[in-house]
Coordinates of C-alpha atoms in Angstrom, one line a residue:
X2 CA 16.7 1.2 12.4
X3 CA 15.1 0.4 9.1
X4 CA 15.8 2.6 6.1
X5 CA 13.1 3.5 3.6
X6 CA 12.8 5.8 0.8
X7 CA 10.7 8.2 3.0
X8 CA 12.9 8.4 6.2
X9 CA 16.1 9.8 4.8
X10 CA 17.4 13.0 3.1
X11 CA 19.6 12.9 0.1
X12 CA 21.3 16.0 1.4
X13 CA 22.0 14.7 4.6
X14 CA 23.4 11.5 2.8
X15 CA 25.7 13.4 0.7
X16 CA 27.1 15.3 3.7
X17 CA 28.3 11.9 5.0
X18 CA 28.7 9.8 2.1
X19 CA 30.5 10.6 -1.4
X20 CA 27.6 9.2 -3.3
X21 CA 29.0 10.7 -6.7
X22 CA 32.1 8.7 -6.1
X23 CA 30.1 5.5 -6.1
X24 CA 27.9 6.3 -9.1
X25 CA 31.2 7.1 -11.0
X26 CA 32.9 3.8 -9.9
X27 CA 29.9 1.9 -10.9
X28 CA 29.5 3.8 -14.5
X29 CA 33.0 3.6 -15.0
X30 CA 33.3 -0.3 -14.2
X31 CA 35.7 0.5 -11.4
X32 CA 35.3 -2.7 -9.4
X33 CA 38.2 -2.3 -6.9
X34 CA 37.4 1.4 -6.3
X35 CA 33.6 0.5 -5.8
X36 CA 34.3 -2.2 -3.5
X37 CA 37.1 -0.4 -1.4
X38 CA 34.7 2.7 -0.7
X39 CA 31.3 1.0 -0.5
X40 CA 32.3 -1.9 1.7
X41 CA 33.9 0.8 4.0
X42 CA 30.6 2.3 4.8
X43 CA 28.3 1.3 7.7
X44 CA 25.4 -1.0 6.8
X45 CA 22.8 1.9 7.4
X46 CA 24.8 4.0 5.0
X47 CA 25.1 1.3 2.4
X48 CA 21.2 0.9 2.4
X49 CA 20.7 4.5 2.2
X50 CA 23.2 4.7 -0.7
X51 CA 21.3 1.6 -2.4
X52 CA 17.9 3.4 -2.2
X53 CA 19.2 6.6 -3.4
X54 CA 20.8 4.9 -6.6
X55 CA 18.7 5.0 -9.8
X56 CA 17.5 1.3 -10.2
X57 CA 19.2 1.2 -13.4
X58 CA 22.6 1.0 -11.4
X59 CA 21.2 -1.8 -9.3
X60 CA 22.1 -4.5 -11.7
X61 CA 25.7 -3.4 -11.8
X62 CA 26.0 -3.2 -8.2
X63 CA 24.8 -6.8 -8.0
X64 CA 27.9 -7.9 -10.2
X65 CA 30.2 -6.1 -7.8
X66 CA 28.8 -7.7 -4.5
X67 CA 28.6 -11.1 -3.3
X68 CA 25.0 -12.4 -2.0
X69 CA 26.3 -12.2 1.5
X70 CA 27.4 -8.5 1.1
X71 CA 24.1 -7.4 -0.4
X72 CA 22.4 -9.4 2.4
X73 CA 24.3 -7.0 5.0
X74 CA 22.5 -4.0 3.9
X75 CA 19.1 -5.4 2.7
X76 CA 18.7 -6.4 6.4
X77 CA 18.3 -2.5 7.1
X78 CA 15.9 -1.8 4.6
X79 CA 12.3 -1.5 5.3
X80 CA 10.2 -3.9 3.3
X81 CA 8.1 -1.9 0.5
X82 CA 5.9 -4.0 -1.8
X83 CA 6.3 -2.1 -4.9
X84 CA 10.1 -1.5 -4.7
X85 CA 11.0 -5.1 -3.6
X86 CA 8.8 -6.4 -6.4
X87 CA 10.7 -4.4 -8.8
X88 CA 14.1 -5.2 -7.1
X89 CA 13.5 -9.2 -7.3
X90 CA 12.1 -9.0 -10.8
X91 CA 15.6 -7.6 -11.8
X92 CA 17.9 -9.8 -9.9
X93 CA 18.7 -13.6 -11.2
X94 CA 16.5 -15.9 -9.1
X95 CA 19.5 -17.8 -7.7
X96 CA 21.4 -14.7 -6.6
X97 CA 18.2 -13.2 -5.2
X98 CA 17.6 -16.9 -3.2
X99 CA 21.2 -16.5 -1.9
X100 CA 20.5 -12.9 -0.6
X101 CA 17.7 -14.0 1.3
X102 CA 19.3 -17.0 2.7
X103 CA 22.2 -14.8 4.1
X104 CA 19.9 -12.3 5.8
X105 CA 18.4 -12.9 9.1
X106 CA 15.3 -14.9 8.8
X107 CA 12.9 -12.5 10.3
X108 CA 14.0 -9.7 7.9
X109 CA 14.1 -12.2 5.0
X110 CA 10.6 -13.3 5.7
X111 CA 9.5 -9.6 5.8
X112 CA 10.8 -9.1 2.2
X113 CA 9.0 -12.4 1.3
X114 CA 5.9 -11.3 2.6
X115 CA 5.5 -8.4 0.2
X116 CA 6.4 -10.4 -2.8
X117 CA 3.8 -12.4 -5.0
X118 CA 3.1 -15.8 -4.2
X119 CA 4.5 -17.2 -7.4
X120 CA 7.9 -15.4 -6.7
X121 CA 7.9 -16.5 -3.0
X122 CA 7.5 -20.1 -4.1
X123 CA 10.2 -20.1 -6.8
X124 CA 12.7 -18.5 -4.5
X125 CA 12.0 -20.7 -1.5
X126 CA 12.7 -23.9 -4.1
X127 CA 16.0 -22.4 -4.7
X128 CA 17.2 -22.2 -0.9
X129 CA 18.7 -24.8 1.3
X130 CA 16.2 -27.1 2.7
X131 CA 16.6 -26.0 6.1
X132 CA 16.7 -22.5 5.5
X133 CA 13.4 -22.6 3.2
X134 CA 11.7 -24.8 6.2
X135 CA 12.5 -22.0 8.8
X136 CA 11.2 -19.2 6.3
X137 CA 8.0 -21.2 5.4
X138 CA 7.2 -21.7 9.2
X139 CA 7.8 -17.9 9.9
X140 CA 5.5 -17.0 7.0
X141 CA 2.5 -18.7 8.4
X142 CA 2.1 -16.1 11.1
X143 CA 0.4 -12.9 11.2
X144 CA 2.7 -9.8 9.9
X145 CA 2.0 -8.0 13.3
X146 CA 2.2 -10.9 15.5
X147 CA 5.1 -11.9 17.8
X148 CA 5.7 -15.0 15.6
X149 CA 5.6 -12.7 12.6
X150 CA 8.6 -10.4 13.8
X151 CA 10.5 -13.3 15.5
X152 CA 13.8 -14.8 14.4
X153 CA 14.4 -18.2 14.9
X154 CA 18.4 -17.6 15.0
X155 CA 19.2 -17.8 18.8
X156 CA 21.3 -19.6 21.2
X157 CA 19.9 -22.6 23.1
X158 CA 21.6 -24.9 25.5
X159 CA 20.3 -28.0 27.4
X160 CA 19.6 -27.7 31.0
X161 CA 21.8 -30.7 32.0
X162 CA 25.0 -29.7 30.9
X163 CA 27.9 -28.0 32.6
X164 CA 29.2 -24.4 31.9
X165 CA 32.3 -25.7 30.1
X166 CA 30.0 -27.6 27.6
X167 CA 27.6 -24.8 27.3
X168 CA 30.4 -22.3 26.2
X169 CA 31.3 -24.9 23.6
X170 CA 27.5 -24.7 22.3
X171 CA 27.4 -20.9 22.5
X172 CA 30.6 -20.8 20.3
X173 CA 29.1 -23.2 17.6
X174 CA 25.7 -21.3 17.4
X175 CA 27.3 -17.6 17.9
X176 CA 28.0 -17.0 14.1
X177 CA 24.4 -17.6 13.1
X178 CA 22.7 -16.3 16.1
X179 CA 21.0 -12.7 15.8
X180 CA 22.2 -11.9 19.4
X181 CA 24.6 -14.0 22.0
X182 CA 23.8 -11.8 25.2
X183 CA 21.0 -14.1 26.3
X184 CA 21.4 -18.0 26.3
X185 CA 17.9 -19.9 26.6
X186 CA 17.7 -23.1 28.4
X187 CA 15.6 -25.7 27.2
X188 CA 14.8 -29.4 28.2
X189 CA 14.5 -32.6 26.2
X190 CA 11.0 -31.5 24.9
X191 CA 12.6 -28.2 23.7
X192 CA 10.5 -26.3 26.3
X193 CA 11.9 -23.1 27.8
X194 CA 13.0 -23.7 31.4
X195 CA 15.3 -20.9 32.0
X196 CA 17.7 -18.0 30.7
X197 CA 21.0 -17.1 31.2
X198 CA 23.1 -14.0 30.2
X199 CA 26.7 -14.7 28.5
X200 CA 27.9 -12.9 31.8
X201 CA 26.6 -15.9 33.7
X202 CA 28.5 -18.3 31.8
X203 CA 31.9 -16.4 32.0
X204 CA 31.7 -15.8 35.7
X205 CA 30.5 -19.3 37.1
X206 CA 32.7 -22.2 37.5
X207 CA 33.2 -24.4 34.4
X208 CA 31.9 -27.4 36.4
X209 CA 28.6 -25.6 37.7
X210 CA 25.4 -27.3 35.8
X211 CA 23.4 -24.9 33.9
X212 CA 20.3 -25.9 35.8
X213 CA 21.8 -24.8 38.9
X214 CA 22.6 -21.3 37.8
X215 CA 19.9 -20.3 35.2
X216 CA 17.1 -18.0 36.0
X217 CA 13.9 -20.0 36.0
X218 CA 11.4 -17.4 35.9
X219 CA 11.5 -16.5 32.2
X220 CA 9.5 -13.6 30.9
X221 CA 8.1 -14.8 27.4
X222 CA 5.3 -14.1 25.0
X223 CA 2.9 -16.4 22.9
X224 CA 3.4 -16.3 19.1
X225 CA 0.1 -15.0 18.5
X226 CA 0.7 -11.9 20.7
X227 CA 0.2 -8.4 19.2
X228 CA 3.5 -6.6 18.4
X229 CA 2.4 -3.7 20.4
X230 CA 2.0 -5.8 23.5
X231 CA 5.4 -7.4 23.0
X232 CA 7.0 -3.8 22.7
X233 CA 5.3 -2.8 26.0
X234 CA 6.6 -6.0 27.7
X235 CA 10.3 -5.6 26.4
X236 CA 10.1 -1.9 27.5
X237 CA 8.6 -2.8 31.1
X238 CA 11.3 -5.7 31.9
X239 CA 14.0 -3.8 30.1
X240 CA 14.8 -6.7 27.9
X241 CA 17.2 -7.0 25.0
X242 CA 15.6 -10.0 23.6
X243 CA 12.2 -11.8 24.3
X244 CA 11.5 -15.4 23.8
X245 CA 8.6 -16.4 21.9
X246 CA 6.9 -19.8 22.8
X247 CA 3.8 -21.8 21.7
X248 CA 0.8 -22.9 24.0
X249 CA 3.0 -25.7 25.5
X250 CA 5.9 -23.5 26.2
X251 CA 8.1 -24.8 23.2
X252 CA 10.7 -22.3 22.4
X253 CA 10.0 -20.9 18.8
X254 CA 12.1 -18.2 18.6
X255 CA 13.2 -14.7 19.9
X256 CA 12.5 -10.9 19.4
X257 CA 15.4 -8.7 19.6
X258 CA 15.6 -4.9 20.6
X259 CA 16.3 -3.8 17.4
X260 CA 13.2 -5.5 15.9
X261 CA 11.2 -3.8 18.8
X262 CA 12.4 -0.2 17.8
X263 CA 11.0 -0.7 14.4
X264 CA 7.6 -1.9 15.8
X265 CA 7.6 1.1 18.0
X266 CA 8.2 3.5 15.0
X267 CA 5.6 1.8 13.1
X268 CA 2.8 1.7 15.8
X269 CA 3.5 5.4 16.4
X270 CA 3.2 6.3 12.9
X271 CA -0.1 4.2 12.8
X272 CA -1.3 5.9 15.7
X273 CA -0.6 9.4 14.3
X274 CA -2.2 8.8 10.9
X275 CA -5.5 7.6 12.4
X276 CA -5.3 10.4 15.0
X277 CA -5.1 12.7 12.0
X278 CA -8.2 10.8 10.2
X279 CA -6.2 9.2 7.4
X280 CA -5.7 5.2 7.0
X281 CA -1.8 5.4 6.7
X282 CA 0.8 8.0 6.6
X283 CA 1.2 9.5 3.2
X284 CA 4.5 8.3 1.6
X285 CA 6.4 11.1 -0.2
X286 CA 6.2 8.9 -3.5
X287 CA 2.6 8.7 -3.4
X288 CA 0.7 10.3 -6.3
X289 CA -2.0 12.8 -5.4
X290 CA -4.5 10.1 -6.5
X291 CA -3.1 7.7 -3.9
X292 CA -2.8 10.4 -1.3
X293 CA -6.6 11.4 -2.0
X294 CA -7.7 7.6 -1.9
X295 CA -6.2 7.4 1.7
X296 CA -7.9 10.5 2.9
X297 CA -11.2 10.3 1.3
X298 CA -13.1 7.6 3.6
X299 CA -12.6 9.7 6.8
X300 CA -13.4 13.0 4.9
X301 CA -16.5 11.5 3.4
X302 CA -17.6 10.3 7.0
X303 CA -17.0 13.6 8.4
X304 CA -18.9 15.3 5.9
X305 CA -22.0 13.2 6.6
X306 CA -21.6 13.9 10.3
X307 CA -21.2 17.6 9.5
X308 CA -24.4 17.5 7.9
X309 CA -26.0 16.6 11.3
X310 CA -24.4 19.7 12.7
X311 CA -26.0 21.7 9.7
X312 CA -29.3 20.2 10.4
X313 CA -29.1 21.0 14.2
X314 CA -28.6 24.6 13.2
X315 CA -31.6 24.6 10.9
X316 CA -33.9 23.5 13.8
X317 CA -33.0 26.5 15.7
X318 CA -33.4 29.0 12.7
X319 CA -36.2 30.8 14.4
X320 CA -33.9 31.2 17.3
X321 CA -31.1 32.8 15.3
X322 CA -33.6 34.9 13.3
X323 CA -34.8 36.4 16.4
X324 CA -31.2 37.1 18.2
X325 CA -28.7 37.2 15.0
X326 CA -26.1 37.9 17.5
X327 CA -26.1 34.2 18.6
X328 CA -24.4 33.1 15.3
X329 CA -21.3 35.2 16.0
X330 CA -20.2 32.8 19.1
X331 CA -20.8 29.6 17.3
X332 CA -17.2 29.4 16.2
X333 CA -16.0 30.1 19.7
X334 CA -18.0 27.5 21.2
X335 CA -17.6 24.7 18.8
X336 CA -13.8 25.4 18.4
X337 CA -13.1 25.5 22.2
X338 CA -15.2 22.4 22.7
X339 CA -13.3 20.5 19.6
X340 CA -9.9 21.8 21.1
X341 CA -10.5 20.6 24.6
X342 CA -12.0 17.3 23.5
X343 CA -9.0 16.7 21.2
X344 CA -6.2 17.3 24.1
X345 CA -8.3 14.9 26.2
X346 CA -8.2 12.1 23.3
X347 CA -4.6 12.5 22.9
X348 CA -4.0 11.8 26.7
X349 CA -6.1 8.9 26.5
X350 CA -4.9 7.2 23.6
X351 CA -1.4 8.1 24.7
X352 CA -2.1 6.3 28.0
X353 CA -3.6 3.4 26.5
X354 CA -0.8 3.0 24.1
X355 CA 1.7 3.0 26.6
X356 CA 0.1 0.9 29.2
X357 CA 0.0 3.7 31.7
X358 CA -3.9 3.4 31.9
X359 CA -4.9 0.2 33.7
X360 CA -8.4 -1.1 34.1
X361 CA -8.8 0.0 37.7
X362 CA -7.7 3.9 36.6
X363 CA -10.1 4.2 33.7
X364 CA -12.8 5.9 35.6
X365 CA -10.2 7.9 37.6
X366 CA -9.0 9.3 34.3
X367 CA -12.4 10.1 33.0
X368 CA -13.3 12.0 36.2
X369 CA -10.1 13.8 36.0
X370 CA -10.5 14.9 32.6
X371 CA -14.2 15.9 33.1
X372 CA -12.8 18.0 36.0
X373 CA -10.2 19.4 34.0
X374 CA -12.8 20.5 31.3
X375 CA -15.2 22.0 33.8
X376 CA -12.3 24.1 35.3
X377 CA -11.0 25.1 31.9
X378 CA -14.6 25.8 30.6
X379 CA -15.4 28.0 33.6
X380 CA -12.3 30.2 33.2
X381 CA -12.7 30.5 29.5
X382 CA -16.6 31.2 30.1
X383 CA -15.9 34.0 32.7
X384 CA -13.5 35.6 30.4
X385 CA -16.0 35.6 27.6
X386 CA -18.8 36.8 30.0
X387 CA -16.8 39.8 30.7
X388 CA -15.8 40.5 27.1
X389 CA -19.4 40.1 25.6
X390 CA -20.9 42.2 28.5
X391 CA -18.5 45.2 27.7
X392 CA -18.6 44.9 23.8
X393 CA -22.2 44.2 23.5
X394 CA -24.0 45.1 26.9
X395 CA -25.9 42.1 26.7
X396 CA -25.7 40.3 30.1
X397 CA -28.1 37.5 29.3
X398 CA -26.5 36.8 26.1
X399 CA -23.1 36.8 27.7
X400 CA -24.4 34.4 30.5
X401 CA -25.6 31.9 27.9
X402 CA -22.5 31.9 25.9
X403 CA -20.5 31.4 29.1
X404 CA -22.6 28.6 30.4
X405 CA -22.7 26.9 26.9
X406 CA -19.0 27.2 26.8
X407 CA -18.3 25.7 30.2
X408 CA -20.8 22.9 29.6
X409 CA -19.6 22.2 26.1
X410 CA -15.7 22.0 27.4
X411 CA -16.8 19.6 30.3
X412 CA -18.8 17.1 28.0
X413 CA -16.2 17.4 25.3
X414 CA -13.2 16.4 27.5
X415 CA -15.3 13.9 29.4
X416 CA -16.0 12.3 25.5
X417 CA -12.4 12.8 24.4
X418 CA -11.5 10.4 27.4
X419 CA -14.3 7.8 27.3
X420 CA -14.5 7.2 23.7
X421 CA -11.0 5.7 23.1
X422 CA -11.3 3.9 26.7
X423 CA -14.8 2.3 25.3
X424 CA -13.1 1.4 22.2
X425 CA -10.3 -0.2 24.0
X426 CA -12.6 -2.3 26.1
X427 CA -14.2 -3.7 23.0
X428 CA -10.9 -4.5 21.6
X429 CA -11.0 -1.5 18.8
X430 CA -7.9 0.4 18.3
X431 CA -8.5 3.8 20.4
X432 CA -6.4 5.7 17.8
X433 CA -9.5 5.3 15.4
X434 CA -11.2 7.8 17.7
X435 CA -9.3 10.4 15.7
X436 CA -9.1 14.2 16.3
X437 CA -11.5 15.0 13.5
X438 CA -14.1 12.4 14.5
X439 CA -14.0 13.7 18.1
X440 CA -14.1 17.3 17.0
X441 CA -17.3 16.6 14.9
X442 CA -18.9 14.7 17.6
X443 CA -18.2 17.8 20.0
X444 CA -19.4 20.2 17.4
X445 CA -22.8 18.5 17.5
X446 CA -23.0 18.3 21.4
X447 CA -21.9 21.9 21.8
X448 CA -24.4 23.1 19.3
X449 CA -27.3 21.4 21.0
X450 CA -26.2 22.7 24.5
X451 CA -25.8 26.3 23.0
X452 CA -28.8 26.7 21.1
X453 CA -30.9 24.7 23.8
X454 CA -29.9 27.3 26.3
X455 CA -30.6 30.1 23.8
X456 CA -34.1 28.7 23.2
X457 CA -34.9 28.5 26.8
X458 CA -34.2 31.8 27.8
X459 CA -35.2 33.3 24.5
X460 CA -37.8 35.5 26.3
X461 CA -35.0 37.5 28.1
X462 CA -33.1 37.9 24.9
X463 CA -35.5 39.7 22.8

């Protein structure tokens, strides 16, 4: 789990960690007291403490800790562009390069990707040649691709050695590997040909050959695959690590379960923000201008679309003038259509995101949602028909409102299901079909239905 300035509570931190003791140790130059307490904390707690400290205290903290000790908790901090720019501007370049060298390659590259190109270049020059080479290679991949989240620190063994020899290789590679539970088998061309678990190596005879005991059908992903597709594959196959290969099946790296947990959290936040009609989840540290900048594009678009609804109402001005009571039921029909459409949208987007909705089942889902909308609309329409008839003694008006509500809710649920499915078909993120967007579309449709029926049966109303 990654820590950011927005996902921890200072109050919760102070319940489990004596932050004041750490601050006092730093301010009083109590090196031994600081190291004794701070290094006894879990890495996650160390990261939380680091983020909670005033940045003026960071420089002293670096003097008390070695680069490899800082790297341990830096691995647990979510990369934030502004924060890491400030942090690495204040750290001695050699010390900063040593921190990144000690970190997992994938996490170090996440930090490098948010720094300026000049800073990245200066840090890479100061790193050992092999580490710098690995990080440069990872920086070439898109941030949200399999290559962008993989690590090159894994265990691999040749297929033509014995279990005894493989265990020696595993022991040699284990200190640098991100996980030791899977051992990947490669041939002389570094092509991925099999996989073993650590258990397989332990329980099999020492003289058995790896190629005889390995699992030959290996689940892998392309380096260009989207991180969301990677997360679904790891979930479906219940894997702790997933190998990443190129187009020739050469093993490039692996993606571990902890990285995928961060991806799932990131994708869920992204989908939620789009469903809410904003470009990104607002950070608690954002200023009111930054928040407004994120929200304005959608709000401006929805304002323009709202004018379409207003113009539709203007076209039926004569109808409303003759039967003023029609206006009283606009919020009910528009609101119910919007609510039912948003419910259908949420089901469709979730089904697409989790992979539950397959190509063959899309039409079935659309028909199911339309049927659900029809039944819901029929029930709500009957209730509204009874209420209007009792309160206003207007049977025809009650019938128009009831039928309009039924049709509006039917069309709204169908639209809520179809719009994200169509977007997904054209490789557009279905979460873009946000709640406010669908609600506005359904307002337009419901008003056309309502006033179209009212105009048609005007002679019975007056």
